[in-house]
mmCIF file of C-alpha atoms and ligand atoms in Angstrom:
data_model
loop_
_atom_site.group_PDB
_atom_site.id
_atom_site.type_symbol
_atom_site.label_atom_id
_atom_site.label_comp_id
_atom_site.label_asym_id
_atom_site.label_seq_id
_atom_site.Cartn_x
_atom_site.Cartn_y
_atom_site.Cartn_z
ATOM 1 C CA UNK O 282 -19.596 -3.762 17.243
ATOM 2 C CA UNK O 283 -20.097 -2.277 13.784
ATOM 3 C CA UNK O 284 -18.009 -4.321 11.344
ATOM 4 C CA UNK O 285 -16.302 -2.918 8.282
ATOM 5 C CA UNK O 286 -14.454 -4.373 5.290
ATOM 6 C CA UNK O 287 -12.179 -2.029 3.373
ATOM 7 C CA UNK O 288 -11.333 -2.674 -0.282
ATOM 8 C CA UNK O 289 -8.115 -1.156 -1.595
ATOM 9 C CA UNK O 290 -5.768 -1.110 -4.589
ATOM 10 C CA UNK O 291 -3.046 1.369 -3.711
ATOM 11 C CA UNK O 292 -1.326 3.296 -0.973
ATOM 12 C CA UNK O 293 -4.156 3.018 1.518
ATOM 13 C CA UNK O 294 -4.039 6.472 3.085
ATOM 14 C CA UNK O 295 -7.838 6.413 3.325
ATOM 15 C CA UNK O 296 -7.635 3.000 5.001
ATOM 16 C CA UNK O 297 -5.115 4.501 7.418
ATOM 17 C CA UNK O 298 -7.520 7.351 8.195
ATOM 18 C CA UNK O 299 -10.167 4.783 9.179
ATOM 19 C CA UNK O 300 -7.690 2.749 11.245
ATOM 20 C CA UNK O 301 -6.583 5.913 13.066
ATOM 21 C CA UNK O 302 -10.158 7.076 13.671
ATOM 22 C CA UNK O 303 -10.973 3.726 15.275
ATOM 23 C CA UNK O 304 -7.825 3.861 17.406
ATOM 24 C CA UNK O 305 -8.626 7.404 18.524
ATOM 25 C CA UNK O 306 -12.184 6.299 19.318
ATOM 26 C CA UNK O 307 -13.707 8.646 16.755
ATOM 27 C CA UNK O 308 -15.367 5.636 15.131
ATOM 28 C CA UNK O 309 -16.993 2.878 17.118
ATOM 29 C CA UNK O 310 -16.210 0.079 14.690
ATOM 30 C CA UNK O 311 -13.757 -2.631 13.776
ATOM 31 C CA UNK O 312 -12.115 -3.429 10.456
ATOM 32 C CA UNK O 313 -12.623 -7.146 9.914
ATOM 33 C CA UNK O 314 -11.043 -7.487 6.461
ATOM 34 C CA UNK O 315 -8.895 -5.528 4.066
ATOM 35 C CA UNK O 316 -9.227 -6.884 0.539
ATOM 36 C CA UNK O 317 -7.078 -5.850 -2.397
ATOM 37 C CA UNK O 318 -7.141 -6.547 -6.115
ATOM 38 C CA UNK O 319 -3.362 -6.040 -6.218
ATOM 39 C CA UNK O 320 -0.977 -8.154 -4.190
ATOM 40 C CA UNK O 321 1.629 -5.400 -3.925
ATOM 41 C CA UNK O 322 -0.738 -2.676 -2.665
ATOM 42 C CA UNK O 323 0.936 -0.804 0.191
ATOM 43 C CA UNK O 324 -2.464 -0.663 1.881
ATOM 44 C CA UNK O 325 -2.037 -4.393 2.676
ATOM 45 C CA UNK O 326 1.076 -3.609 4.720
ATOM 46 C CA UNK O 327 -0.835 -0.995 6.706
ATOM 47 C CA UNK O 328 -3.474 -3.634 7.510
ATOM 48 C CA UNK O 329 -0.964 -6.352 8.390
ATOM 49 C CA UNK O 330 0.742 -3.977 10.786
ATOM 50 C CA UNK O 331 -2.534 -3.799 12.702
ATOM 51 C CA UNK O 332 -3.176 -7.543 12.487
ATOM 52 C CA UNK O 333 -6.204 -7.071 10.263
ATOM 53 C CA UNK O 334 -7.048 -10.048 8.046
ATOM 54 C CA UNK O 335 -5.965 -9.344 4.475
ATOM 55 C CA UNK O 336 -7.048 -11.062 1.297
ATOM 56 C CA UNK O 337 -6.033 -10.567 -2.318
ATOM 57 C CA UNK O 338 -8.246 -11.301 -5.275
ATOM 58 C CA UNK O 339 -5.918 -10.328 -8.065
ATOM 59 C CA UNK O 340 -7.714 -8.824 -11.017
ATOM 60 C CA UNK O 341 -5.597 -10.765 -13.515
ATOM 61 C CA UNK O 342 -6.391 -14.043 -11.833
ATOM 62 C CA UNK O 343 -10.026 -13.579 -10.837
ATOM 63 C CA UNK O 344 -11.219 -11.034 -13.401
ATOM 64 C CA UNK O 345 -14.966 -10.614 -13.241
ATOM 65 C CA UNK O 346 -15.276 -13.340 -10.602
ATOM 66 C CA UNK O 347 -13.640 -11.206 -7.950
ATOM 67 C CA UNK O 348 -16.945 -9.627 -6.873
ATOM 68 C CA UNK O 349 -18.398 -13.093 -6.220
ATOM 69 C CA UNK O 350 -15.295 -14.125 -4.302
ATOM 70 C CA UNK O 351 -15.543 -11.017 -2.128
ATOM 71 C CA UNK O 352 -19.234 -11.715 -1.508
ATOM 72 C CA UNK O 353 -18.405 -15.270 -0.464
ATOM 73 C CA UNK O 354 -15.986 -13.946 2.154
ATOM 74 C CA UNK O 355 -18.031 -11.013 3.441
ATOM 75 C CA UNK O 356 -21.603 -12.304 3.396
ATOM 76 C CA UNK O 357 -23.020 -12.091 6.910
ATOM 77 C CA UNK O 358 -19.663 -10.960 8.283
ATOM 78 C CA UNK O 359 -19.661 -7.177 7.908
ATOM 79 C CA UNK O 360 -22.121 -4.286 8.149
ATOM 80 C CA UNK O 361 -20.403 -2.038 5.626
ATOM 81 C CA UNK O 362 -17.987 -2.323 2.707
ATOM 82 C CA UNK O 363 -15.820 0.741 2.140
ATOM 83 C CA UNK O 364 -14.122 1.175 -1.229
ATOM 84 C CA UNK O 365 -11.060 3.241 -0.383
ATOM 85 C CA UNK O 366 -9.098 3.632 -3.588
ATOM 86 C CA UNK O 367 -10.347 0.290 -4.924
ATOM 87 C CA UNK O 368 -9.937 0.295 -8.681
ATOM 88 C CA UNK O 369 -11.945 -2.762 -9.725
ATOM 89 C CA UNK O 370 -15.646 -2.481 -10.430
ATOM 90 C CA UNK O 371 -17.954 -4.459 -8.147
ATOM 91 C CA UNK O 372 -20.795 -6.167 -9.949
ATOM 92 C CA UNK O 373 -23.274 -9.018 -9.637
ATOM 93 C CA UNK O 374 -24.870 -10.336 -6.459
ATOM 94 C CA UNK O 375 -22.693 -8.379 -4.032
ATOM 95 C CA UNK O 376 -24.533 -5.206 -5.067
ATOM 96 C CA UNK O 377 -27.875 -6.798 -4.116
ATOM 97 C CA UNK O 378 -26.663 -8.496 -0.957
ATOM 98 C CA UNK O 379 -24.987 -5.292 0.247
ATOM 99 C CA UNK O 380 -27.552 -2.859 -1.150
ATOM 100 C CA UNK O 381 -26.889 0.549 0.471
ATOM 101 C CA UNK O 382 -24.093 -1.050 2.452
ATOM 102 C CA UNK O 383 -21.209 -0.253 0.109
ATOM 103 C CA UNK O 384 -19.688 3.213 -0.067
ATOM 104 C CA UNK O 385 -16.942 4.690 -2.229
ATOM 105 C CA UNK O 386 -14.764 7.761 -1.984
ATOM 106 C CA UNK O 387 -14.172 9.576 -5.272
ATOM 107 C CA UNK O 388 -11.677 12.437 -5.620
ATOM 108 C CA UNK O 389 -13.938 14.939 -7.384
ATOM 109 C CA UNK O 390 -17.291 16.604 -6.966
ATOM 110 C CA UNK O 391 -19.561 14.066 -8.653
ATOM 111 C CA UNK O 392 -20.981 14.357 -11.358
ATOM 112 C CA UNK O 393 -17.811 16.132 -12.550
ATOM 113 C CA UNK O 394 -14.793 14.060 -13.517
ATOM 114 C CA UNK O 395 -16.214 10.655 -12.671
ATOM 115 C CA UNK O 396 -17.403 7.468 -14.337
ATOM 116 C CA UNK O 397 -15.554 4.686 -16.155
ATOM 117 C CA UNK O 398 -11.792 5.209 -16.508
ATOM 118 C CA UNK O 399 -11.866 8.351 -14.366
ATOM 119 C CA UNK O 400 -9.701 7.400 -11.424
ATOM 120 C CA UNK O 401 -6.487 8.363 -9.647
ATOM 121 C CA UNK O 402 -4.433 11.193 -11.081
ATOM 122 C CA UNK O 403 -6.595 11.273 -14.251
ATOM 123 C CA UNK O 404 -9.390 12.867 -12.254
ATOM 124 C CA UNK O 405 -7.161 15.742 -11.180
ATOM 125 C CA UNK O 406 -5.609 16.139 -14.640
ATOM 126 C CA UNK O 407 -9.103 16.530 -16.052
ATOM 127 C CA UNK O 408 -9.998 19.121 -13.414
ATOM 128 C CA UNK O 409 -6.814 21.124 -14.111
ATOM 129 C CA UNK O 410 -7.339 20.918 -17.892
ATOM 130 C CA UNK O 411 -10.905 22.124 -17.524
ATOM 131 C CA UNK O 412 -9.749 25.094 -15.476
ATOM 132 C CA UNK O 413 -12.303 24.565 -12.718
ATOM 133 C CA UNK O 414 -11.944 26.836 -9.696
ATOM 134 C CA UNK O 415 -13.262 24.197 -7.319
ATOM 135 C CA UNK O 416 -12.866 20.479 -7.114
ATOM 136 C CA UNK O 417 -13.248 18.241 -4.089
ATOM 137 C CA UNK O 418 -14.308 14.785 -3.064
ATOM 138 C CA UNK O 419 -17.495 12.766 -2.764
ATOM 139 C CA UNK O 420 -18.555 9.821 -0.630
ATOM 140 C CA UNK O 421 -21.423 7.953 -2.255
ATOM 141 C CA UNK O 422 -23.239 4.645 -2.154
ATOM 142 C CA UNK O 423 -22.216 2.090 -4.749
ATOM 143 C CA UNK O 424 -24.711 0.742 -7.245
ATOM 144 C CA UNK O 425 -24.406 -0.768 -10.730
ATOM 145 C CA UNK O 426 -23.455 2.598 -12.275
ATOM 146 C CA UNK O 427 -19.814 3.643 -11.889
ATOM 147 C CA UNK O 428 -19.797 6.566 -9.421
ATOM 148 C CA UNK O 429 -23.582 6.686 -9.833
ATOM 149 C CA UNK O 430 -25.014 5.856 -6.399
ATOM 150 C CA UNK O 431 -26.638 8.289 -3.977
ATOM 151 C CA UNK O 432 -24.281 10.999 -2.751
ATOM 152 C CA UNK O 433 -23.715 10.994 1.010
ATOM 153 C CA UNK O 434 -21.240 13.845 1.546
ATOM 154 C CA UNK O 435 -19.139 16.186 -0.571
ATOM 155 C CA UNK O 436 -16.308 18.542 0.309
ATOM 156 C CA UNK O 437 -15.227 21.430 -1.902
ATOM 157 C CA UNK O 438 -11.514 22.143 -2.428
ATOM 158 C CA UNK O 439 -10.064 25.271 -4.063
ATOM 159 C CA UNK O 440 -8.143 24.905 -7.322
ATOM 160 C CA UNK O 441 -5.424 27.525 -7.882
ATOM 161 C CA UNK O 442 -3.882 28.603 -11.189
ATOM 162 C CA UNK O 443 -0.490 27.418 -9.927
ATOM 163 C CA UNK O 444 -1.810 23.910 -9.233
ATOM 164 C CA UNK O 445 -0.916 20.857 -11.236
ATOM 165 C CA UNK O 446 -2.638 17.480 -10.951
ATOM 166 C CA UNK O 447 -0.270 16.379 -8.182
ATOM 167 C CA UNK O 448 -0.731 19.410 -5.912
ATOM 168 C CA UNK O 449 -4.477 19.237 -6.388
ATOM 169 C CA UNK O 450 -4.488 15.505 -5.645
ATOM 170 C CA UNK O 451 -2.654 16.145 -2.376
ATOM 171 C CA UNK O 452 -5.096 18.864 -1.292
ATOM 172 C CA UNK O 453 -8.117 16.711 -2.169
ATOM 173 C CA UNK O 454 -6.693 13.603 -0.470
ATOM 174 C CA UNK O 455 -6.393 15.442 2.861
ATOM 175 C CA UNK O 456 -10.096 16.233 2.660
ATOM 176 C CA UNK O 457 -10.942 12.664 1.599
ATOM 177 C CA UNK O 458 -9.567 11.344 4.860
ATOM 178 C CA UNK O 459 -11.879 13.597 6.871
ATOM 179 C CA UNK O 460 -14.927 13.115 4.673
ATOM 180 C CA UNK O 461 -14.723 9.326 4.633
ATOM 181 C CA UNK O 462 -14.561 9.229 8.426
ATOM 182 C CA UNK O 463 -17.528 11.562 8.684
ATOM 183 C CA UNK O 464 -19.617 9.435 6.301
ATOM 184 C CA UNK O 465 -18.788 6.199 8.129
ATOM 185 C CA UNK O 466 -19.750 7.831 11.427
ATOM 186 C CA UNK O 467 -23.130 8.864 10.004
ATOM 187 C CA UNK O 468 -23.751 5.304 8.831
ATOM 188 C CA UNK O 469 -22.698 3.757 12.146
ATOM 189 C CA UNK O 470 -25.032 6.142 13.970
ATOM 190 C CA UNK O 471 -27.859 5.291 11.559
ATOM 191 C CA UNK O 472 -28.254 8.919 10.551
ATOM 192 C CA UNK O 473 -28.764 8.357 6.834
ATOM 193 C CA UNK O 474 -32.071 8.121 5.076
ATOM 194 C CA UNK O 475 -32.190 7.320 1.362
ATOM 195 C CA UNK O 476 -35.214 8.780 -0.346
ATOM 196 C CA UNK O 477 -35.680 8.352 -4.075
ATOM 197 C CA UNK O 478 -31.948 8.145 -4.743
ATOM 198 C CA UNK O 479 -31.115 11.114 -2.517
ATOM 199 C CA UNK O 480 -29.598 11.115 0.929
ATOM 200 C CA UNK O 481 -31.161 12.918 3.841
ATOM 201 C CA UNK O 482 -29.054 13.266 6.957
ATOM 202 C CA UNK O 483 -31.136 12.868 10.074
ATOM 203 C CA UNK O 484 -30.440 15.365 12.800
HETATM 204 C C1 GRF L 507 -8.022 8.392 -3.495
HETATM 205 O O1 GRF L 507 -7.879 9.617 -4.141
HETATM 206 C C2 GRF L 507 -9.399 7.849 -3.734
HETATM 207 O O2 GRF L 507 -10.383 8.810 -3.785
HETATM 208 C C3 GRF L 507 -9.230 7.265 -5.091
HETATM 209 O O3 GRF L 507 -7.952 6.665 -5.073
HETATM 210 C C4 GRF L 507 -7.126 7.343 -4.120
HETATM 211 C C5 GRF L 507 -6.656 6.319 -3.152
HETATM 212 O O4 GRF L 507 -5.807 6.817 -2.189
HETATM 213 N N1 GRF L 507 -10.348 6.457 -5.453
HETATM 214 P P1 GRF L 507 -5.355 5.896 -0.984
HETATM 215 O O5 GRF L 507 -4.980 4.529 -1.540
HETATM 216 O O6 GRF L 507 -6.460 5.819 0.011
HETATM 217 O O7 GRF L 507 -4.135 6.595 -0.431
#
């Protein structure tokens, strides 16, 4: 069975989308761990409800050591780490040990509105302020650059004049749930080839 760890910081709707996809047999996988950097993340409740092992490495307590702690727990135990609204930056050995085995979902079309400090509602505020007609979401591999790893999938979302950051966030989030599932499925089915920092999807 393909084993996944999901890292979260917030509401966990993307985690829920993965849980549901597994339950509905759209993904042939199991979630072995849900790890949060915030002890009050609602995502933890979603995991506990499904009897998934949860762990918290609080940012205030562990600071930069949290990546090493996560590596200690996950080494040899999972095939893929999914960052689903995880707000801490992973660094150090975990990036080597899980090279091309960590993915992130970002709520914009990378390289727009991404990078350090561009997360959550800020991403959508920036898109609205810029007046873009399209935004969207991106699933990408994680490397040492924030939002800088190879792009796996992107989905475009319309931006309307009447939108504010909140309405745009809602529209993008619905697409995130689908895109993340799709990307995980491609990985499980070994359909991804990384060539010179670019992803080719095998047919
Ligand atoms: C999503 O928009 C995700 O792209 C971003 O944080 C949000 C998390 O949502 N990184 P949720 O916790 O999965 O509901």
